[in-house]
CSV table of C-alpha atoms in Angstrom, one decimal:
chain,number,residue,atom,x,y,z
A,816,MET,CA,-0.8,-22.9,12.8
A,817,SER,CA,-0.1,-20.0,10.3
A,818,VAL,CA,-4.5,-19.5,10.2
A,819,ILE,CA,-4.2,-19.1,13.8
A,820,THR,CA,-1.9,-16.5,14.2
A,821,ARG,CA,-3.1,-14.5,11.3
A,822,ASP,CA,-6.6,-14.9,13.1
A,823,LEU,CA,-4.7,-13.4,16.3
A,824,PHE,CA,-3.2,-10.6,14.7
A,825,LEU,CA,-6.5,-9.5,12.7
A,826,TYR,CA,-8.1,-9.7,16.1
A,827,LEU,CA,-5.8,-7.5,17.9
A,828,SER,CA,-5.5,-5.3,15.3
A,829,ASN,CA,-9.5,-4.3,15.8
A,830,ASN,CA,-8.5,-4.0,20.2
A,831,LYS,CA,-9.9,-0.4,20.8
A,832,THR,CA,-8.0,-0.6,24.3
A,833,LEU,CA,-4.4,-1.6,22.8
A,834,ASN,CA,-5.2,0.7,19.7
A,835,ARG,CA,-5.5,3.8,22.3
A,836,ALA,CA,-2.7,2.9,24.7
A,837,ALA,CA,-0.5,2.5,21.3
A,838,GLN,CA,-1.0,5.7,20.4
A,839,ASN,CA,0.7,6.5,23.6
A,840,TRP,CA,3.3,4.5,23.3
A,841,GLY,CA,4.3,5.2,19.2
A,842,ALA,CA,6.5,8.0,19.6
A,843,THR,CA,8.9,5.8,21.4
A,844,ILE,CA,7.9,2.3,20.3
A,845,ALA,CA,7.5,2.7,16.4
A,846,SER,CA,8.7,6.5,15.2
A,847,GLY,CA,11.7,5.7,12.6
A,848,LYS,CA,11.5,1.8,13.2
A,849,ILE,CA,8.1,0.6,11.6
A,850,VAL,CA,6.4,4.3,10.8
A,851,GLY,CA,8.3,7.5,9.9
A,852,GLY,CA,6.7,9.7,12.7
A,853,MET,CA,3.6,11.1,14.8
A,854,ASP,CA,3.1,13.2,11.7
A,855,PHE,CA,4.0,14.0,8.0
A,856,PRO,CA,7.2,16.7,9.3
A,857,SER,CA,8.7,14.2,11.9
A,858,SER,CA,8.7,11.7,9.0
A,859,ILE,CA,11.1,14.0,6.3
A,860,LYS,CA,14.3,13.2,7.6
A,861,PHE,CA,13.5,9.2,7.3
A,862,ILE,CA,12.6,9.5,3.9
A,863,LYS,CA,15.4,11.5,2.8
A,864,GLU,CA,17.7,9.3,3.9
A,865,LEU,CA,15.9,6.3,2.3
A,866,ASN,CA,16.3,8.7,-0.6
A,867,ASN,CA,19.6,9.0,-0.4
A,868,GLU,CA,20.6,5.4,-0.3
A,869,GLY,CA,18.4,4.9,-3.9
A,870,LEU,CA,15.4,4.3,-2.7
A,871,SER,CA,12.4,5.6,-3.6
A,872,VAL,CA,8.9,5.9,-1.1
A,873,THR,CA,5.2,6.3,-0.9
A,874,VAL,CA,3.7,8.2,2.3
A,875,ASP,CA,0.5,7.2,4.0
A,876,HIS,CA,-1.1,8.7,6.7
A,877,LEU,CA,-2.7,6.2,9.1
A,878,GLY,CA,-6.2,6.0,9.8
A,879,GLU,CA,-9.5,4.5,8.1
A,880,PHE,CA,-13.3,4.1,8.6
A,881,VAL,CA,-13.7,8.3,9.1
A,882,ARG,CA,-17.3,8.6,10.0
A,883,SER,CA,-17.2,12.3,10.0
A,884,GLU,CA,-17.4,14.7,7.2
A,885,THR,CA,-15.4,17.2,9.0
A,886,VAL,CA,-12.3,15.0,9.6
A,887,ALA,CA,-12.6,13.5,6.2
A,888,LYS,CA,-12.8,17.3,5.0
A,889,GLU,CA,-9.5,17.6,7.3
A,890,ARG,CA,-7.7,14.5,6.1
A,891,THR,CA,-8.2,15.7,2.5
A,892,GLU,CA,-6.6,19.4,3.2
A,893,GLU,CA,-4.0,17.2,5.2
A,894,CYS,CA,-2.9,14.8,2.1
A,895,ILE,CA,-2.4,18.3,-0.1
A,896,GLN,CA,-0.3,19.8,2.3
A,897,THR,CA,1.7,16.3,2.0
A,898,ILE,CA,1.8,16.4,-1.8
A,899,GLU,CA,2.9,20.2,-1.8
A,900,THR,CA,5.8,19.3,1.2
A,901,ILE,CA,7.2,16.6,-1.3
A,902,VAL,CA,7.7,18.8,-3.9
A,903,ALA,CA,9.3,21.9,-1.6
A,904,GLN,CA,11.2,19.0,0.4
A,905,GLN,CA,12.5,17.5,-3.2
A,906,LEU,CA,11.2,14.3,-1.6
A,907,ASP,CA,11.2,11.2,-4.2
A,908,SER,CA,7.8,10.2,-3.0
A,909,HIS,CA,4.3,9.0,-3.8
A,910,VAL,CA,1.5,9.3,-1.6
A,911,SER,CA,-1.0,6.2,-0.6
A,912,LEU,CA,-4.7,7.4,0.6
A,913,LYS,CA,-7.8,5.1,1.7
A,914,LEU,CA,-10.9,6.4,0.8
A,915,THR,CA,-12.3,5.4,4.4
A,916,SER,CA,-10.2,8.0,5.5
A,917,LEU,CA,-12.2,10.6,2.5
A,918,GLY,CA,-15.4,9.9,3.4
A,919,LEU,CA,-16.2,6.9,1.4
A,920,ASP,CA,-18.5,5.2,4.1
A,921,ILE,CA,-20.7,8.7,4.7
A,922,SER,CA,-21.1,9.7,0.8
A,923,LYS,CA,-20.0,8.8,-2.3
A,924,ASP,CA,-20.4,12.6,-3.5
A,925,LEU,CA,-18.2,13.7,-0.4
A,926,VAL,CA,-15.4,11.2,-1.6
A,927,TYR,CA,-15.3,12.3,-5.0
A,928,GLU,CA,-15.0,16.2,-3.7
A,929,ASN,CA,-12.0,15.4,-1.6
A,930,MET,CA,-10.5,13.1,-4.3
A,931,MET,CA,-10.8,15.4,-7.1
A,932,LYS,CA,-9.5,18.6,-4.6
A,933,ILE,CA,-6.2,15.8,-4.0
A,934,MET,CA,-5.7,14.9,-7.5
A,935,GLU,CA,-5.6,18.5,-9.0
A,936,SER,CA,-3.0,18.7,-6.9
A,937,ALA,CA,-1.4,15.7,-7.8
A,938,GLU,CA,-1.3,16.9,-10.7
A,939,LYS,CA,-0.3,20.1,-10.7
A,940,ASN,CA,3.1,19.0,-8.8
A,941,LYS,CA,3.3,15.8,-10.4
A,942,VAL,CA,2.9,13.7,-7.4
A,943,MET,CA,1.4,9.9,-7.5
A,944,VAL,CA,-1.4,9.5,-5.8
A,945,THR,CA,-2.0,5.8,-5.1
A,946,ILE,CA,-5.6,4.7,-3.6
A,947,ASP,CA,-5.2,1.6,-1.6
A,948,MET,CA,-7.5,-1.3,-1.4
A,949,GLU,CA,-8.9,-2.2,1.7
A,950,ASP,CA,-11.6,-5.1,2.2
A,951,GLU,CA,-13.6,-6.8,-0.1
A,952,GLN,CA,-16.6,-5.2,0.2
A,953,ARG,CA,-15.4,-1.6,-0.6
A,954,CYS,CA,-13.4,-3.1,-3.6
A,955,GLN,CA,-16.2,-2.6,-6.3
A,956,ASP,CA,-16.7,1.3,-5.4
A,957,THR,CA,-12.7,1.8,-4.7
A,958,LEU,CA,-12.5,0.8,-8.7
A,959,SER,CA,-15.2,2.5,-9.8
A,960,ILE,CA,-14.0,5.5,-8.2
A,961,PHE,CA,-10.2,4.8,-9.8
A,962,LYS,CA,-12.2,4.4,-13.4
A,963,ASP,CA,-13.9,7.4,-13.2
A,964,LEU,CA,-10.5,9.2,-12.0
A,965,LYS,CA,-8.7,7.9,-14.5
A,966,LYS,CA,-10.5,9.6,-17.0
A,967,ASP,CA,-9.3,13.1,-15.8
A,968,TYR,CA,-6.3,12.4,-13.9
A,969,HIS,CA,-2.6,10.9,-14.9
A,970,TYR,CA,-1.1,10.9,-11.2
A,971,ILE,CA,-3.4,8.4,-10.2
A,972,SER,CA,-3.1,4.3,-9.1
A,973,THR,CA,-4.8,1.7,-7.1
A,974,VAL,CA,-4.1,-1.9,-5.6
A,975,LEU,CA,-4.9,-5.2,-6.4
A,976,GLN,CA,-5.2,-8.0,-4.1
A,977,ALA,CA,-4.2,-11.8,-5.4
A,978,TYR,CA,-6.3,-13.1,-2.6
A,979,LEU,CA,-9.9,-12.2,-4.1
A,980,TYR,CA,-11.3,-14.6,-6.8
A,981,ARG,CA,-12.4,-11.5,-8.7
A,982,THR,CA,-9.2,-9.9,-9.1
A,983,GLU,CA,-8.1,-11.6,-12.5
A,984,LYS,CA,-11.2,-10.5,-13.9
A,985,ASP,CA,-10.7,-6.7,-12.9
A,986,LEU,CA,-7.0,-6.8,-13.9
A,987,ASP,CA,-8.5,-7.8,-17.6
A,988,GLU,CA,-11.2,-4.4,-17.1
A,989,LEU,CA,-8.7,-2.3,-16.0
A,990,ASN,CA,-6.3,-3.1,-18.9
A,991,SER,CA,-7.8,-0.3,-21.3
A,992,TYR,CA,-6.8,2.2,-18.8
A,993,GLN,CA,-3.1,1.8,-19.0
A,994,PRO,CA,-2.7,1.7,-15.0
A,995,PHE,CA,-0.1,1.7,-12.4
A,996,LEU,CA,-1.5,-0.9,-10.4
A,997,ARG,CA,0.5,-2.0,-6.9
A,998,LEU,CA,0.1,-6.1,-6.5
A,999,VAL,CA,0.0,-7.6,-3.5
A,1000,LYS,CA,-1.4,-10.7,-1.6
A,1001,GLY,CA,-4.3,-9.1,0.5
A,1002,ALA,CA,-4.2,-8.3,4.0
A,1003,TYR,CA,-7.8,-8.5,5.5
A,1004,LYS,CA,-10.0,-11.7,7.3
A,1005,GLU,CA,-12.3,-12.1,3.8
A,1006,SER,CA,-14.8,-15.2,3.5
A,1007,PRO,CA,-13.7,-18.0,1.3
A,1008,LYS,CA,-16.7,-17.4,-0.9
A,1009,VAL,CA,-15.1,-14.2,-2.3
A,1010,ALA,CA,-11.0,-14.8,-1.4
A,1011,PHE,CA,-8.6,-18.0,-1.8
A,1012,PRO,CA,-8.6,-19.6,1.5
A,1013,GLU,CA,-5.4,-21.5,0.9
A,1014,LYS,CA,-1.9,-20.0,0.8
A,1015,GLU,CA,-0.5,-21.8,-2.2
A,1016,ASP,CA,-3.6,-20.5,-4.3
A,1017,VAL,CA,-3.0,-16.8,-3.4
A,1018,ASP,CA,0.2,-17.4,-4.4
A,1019,ASN,CA,-0.2,-18.9,-7.3
A,1020,ASN,CA,-3.0,-16.4,-8.4
A,1021,TYR,CA,-0.2,-13.4,-7.6
A,1022,LYS,CA,2.2,-14.8,-10.0
A,1023,LYS,CA,-1.1,-14.7,-12.5
A,1024,ILE,CA,-1.6,-11.5,-12.3
A,1025,ILE,CA,1.9,-10.0,-12.0
A,1026,LYS,CA,3.2,-11.6,-15.3
A,1027,LYS,CA,-0.6,-10.9,-17.3
A,1028,HIS,CA,0.0,-7.1,-16.0
A,1029,LEU,CA,3.6,-6.8,-17.2
A,1030,LEU,CA,3.1,-8.6,-20.1
A,1031,ASN,CA,0.4,-6.4,-20.9
A,1032,GLY,CA,2.9,-3.3,-20.5
A,1033,ASN,CA,1.6,-1.5,-17.8
A,1034,TYR,CA,3.5,-0.7,-14.9
A,1035,ALA,CA,3.8,-2.3,-11.5
A,1036,GLY,CA,4.5,-2.0,-8.0
A,1037,ILE,CA,5.2,-5.5,-6.7
A,1038,ALA,CA,4.7,-5.7,-3.0
A,1039,THR,CA,5.8,-8.0,-1.3
A,1040,HIS,CA,8.1,-9.4,1.2
A,1041,ASP,CA,8.2,-13.3,-0.4
A,1042,ASP,CA,11.7,-14.6,-1.2
A,1043,ALA,CA,9.7,-16.9,-4.0
A,1044,ILE,CA,7.8,-14.0,-5.4
A,1045,ILE,CA,11.0,-12.1,-5.7
A,1046,GLU,CA,12.8,-14.6,-7.4
A,1047,TYR,CA,9.8,-15.5,-9.7
A,1048,THR,CA,9.9,-11.9,-10.9
A,1049,LYS,CA,13.4,-11.9,-11.6
A,1050,ARG,CA,12.8,-15.1,-13.9
A,1051,LEU,CA,9.8,-13.6,-15.8
A,1052,VAL,CA,11.7,-10.5,-16.5
A,1053,ALA,CA,14.6,-12.2,-17.5
A,1054,GLU,CA,12.7,-14.7,-19.6
A,1055,TYR,CA,10.5,-11.6,-21.4
A,1056,ASN,CA,13.1,-9.7,-21.6
A,1057,ILE,CA,10.8,-7.1,-19.8
A,1058,PRO,CA,12.9,-3.6,-18.7
A,1059,LYS,CA,13.6,-2.7,-15.0
A,1060,HIS,CA,12.2,0.6,-15.6
A,1061,SER,CA,8.8,-1.1,-16.2
A,1062,PHE,CA,8.0,-2.1,-12.7
A,1063,GLU,CA,9.4,-1.9,-9.0
A,1064,PHE,CA,9.4,-3.8,-5.6
A,1065,GLN,CA,7.5,-2.3,-2.6
A,1066,MET,CA,8.3,-3.2,0.7
A,1067,LEU,CA,7.8,-1.8,4.5
A,1068,TYR,CA,9.4,0.6,6.3
A,1069,GLY,CA,11.6,-1.1,8.8
A,1070,MET,CA,11.3,-5.0,7.3
A,1071,ARG,CA,13.9,-6.6,5.0
A,1072,SER,CA,15.8,-3.2,4.7
A,1073,THR,CA,18.9,-5.1,3.7
A,1074,THR,CA,17.3,-6.9,0.9
A,1075,GLN,CA,15.7,-3.8,0.3
A,1076,ARG,CA,19.1,-2.0,-0.4
A,1077,GLU,CA,20.0,-5.5,-2.5
A,1078,LEU,CA,17.5,-4.9,-5.0
A,1079,VAL,CA,18.7,-1.6,-5.4
A,1080,LYS,CA,22.2,-2.2,-6.1
A,1081,GLU,CA,20.8,-5.2,-8.4
A,1082,GLY,CA,19.3,-1.7,-10.6
A,1083,TYR,CA,15.5,-2.7,-9.9
A,1084,ASN,CA,13.6,0.2,-8.6
A,1085,MET,CA,12.9,-0.1,-5.1
A,1086,ARG,CA,10.2,1.5,-3.4
A,1087,VAL,CA,9.3,1.7,0.1
A,1088,TYR,CA,6.5,2.3,2.0
A,1089,VAL,CA,6.3,4.7,5.2
A,1090,PRO,CA,3.2,4.9,6.6
A,1091,TYR,CA,2.9,7.8,9.5
A,1092,GLY,CA,0.5,9.1,12.2
A,1093,ARG,CA,-1.0,8.0,15.4
A,1094,ASP,CA,-2.8,5.1,14.5
A,1095,TRP,CA,-0.1,3.1,13.7
A,1096,TYR,CA,-1.0,0.4,15.9
A,1097,GLY,CA,-3.7,-1.1,13.6
A,1098,TYR,CA,-1.6,-1.1,10.6
A,1099,PHE,CA,1.3,-2.9,12.1
A,1100,MET,CA,-1.0,-6.2,13.2
A,1101,ARG,CA,-2.5,-6.4,10.1
A,1102,ARG,CA,1.0,-6.8,8.4
A,1103,LEU,CA,1.9,-9.4,11.4
A,1104,ALA,CA,-1.6,-11.4,9.8
A,1105,GLU,CA,-0.4,-10.7,6.2
A,1106,ARG,CA,2.7,-12.7,6.7
A,1107,PRO,CA,4.1,-14.7,9.5
A,1108,ALA,CA,7.7,-14.0,8.7
A,1109,ASN,CA,6.8,-10.2,9.3
A,1110,ILE,CA,6.9,-10.8,12.9
A,1111,ALA,CA,10.6,-11.3,12.6
A,1112,PHE,CA,11.6,-8.6,10.2
A,1113,ALA,CA,9.1,-6.6,12.6
A,1114,LEU,CA,11.1,-7.3,15.7
A,1115,LYS,CA,14.3,-6.6,13.9
A,1116,GLY,CA,13.2,-3.1,12.9
A,1117,MET,CA,11.9,-2.0,15.6
A,1118,THR,CA,15.0,-2.9,18.1
A,1119,LYS,CA,17.0,-1.0,15.4
A,1120,LYS,CA,19.2,2.2,16.8
């Protein structure tokens, strides 16, 4: 049943008719509930509310697979403006982005050019930029670009997905860069040739890379809503005396809000992923596909006052 549910939500995430309809309904259905707003300025008040409760944030302008060089450059300038606004508004926030929104599928030269502009602003303003991981066919390009940029920039991080067979090897190869990594299970539909098809195997690999990364002494963002993974991490850091300041939990805006606040009270760093923009529907469907339990969390979040 979980496989059917996952496939259904992944199918819905790619439905162009529903995507267009959702863009028209987004301000009413999603803003302030599962996304910050339809643009970054309208999201600021929600970010400040989270910050005031001790929750850090990472923001992401939704939208990927850009095919226009003009649009990719517009996304680049919007990201730079977001970084500058974070500093001006004194927000406790990072920035997340997808390389396909900056031209990865157009040309490598274009995405490097755009990323370097963003990173110059990030370094100047001391705002962390996380390169989100996309599907497996773009994984190698993403990691190669991250490695190249990490040589020159400090305020840059990326993501590894536990459901890919290659991930432990990638983690080992990244260790010399002393990277800040967001560790996730993974949300794209992948072939059994490249990804673990069974949830138990994904969970076991997730635990393995969490342990390895933390014991390597590198900062980790453990992005999960799974209580079993949260409890595993707590036991792990207690067993190995890993300081709480050397990692953080990460969760989605509008889901498991009570748990987020409880973790803060327990002294853990907690970062909330706050997406914004009109392309909220595909993002939302992939989050539901990633974990069926998110359906209940999402409905609760979307019906909150």
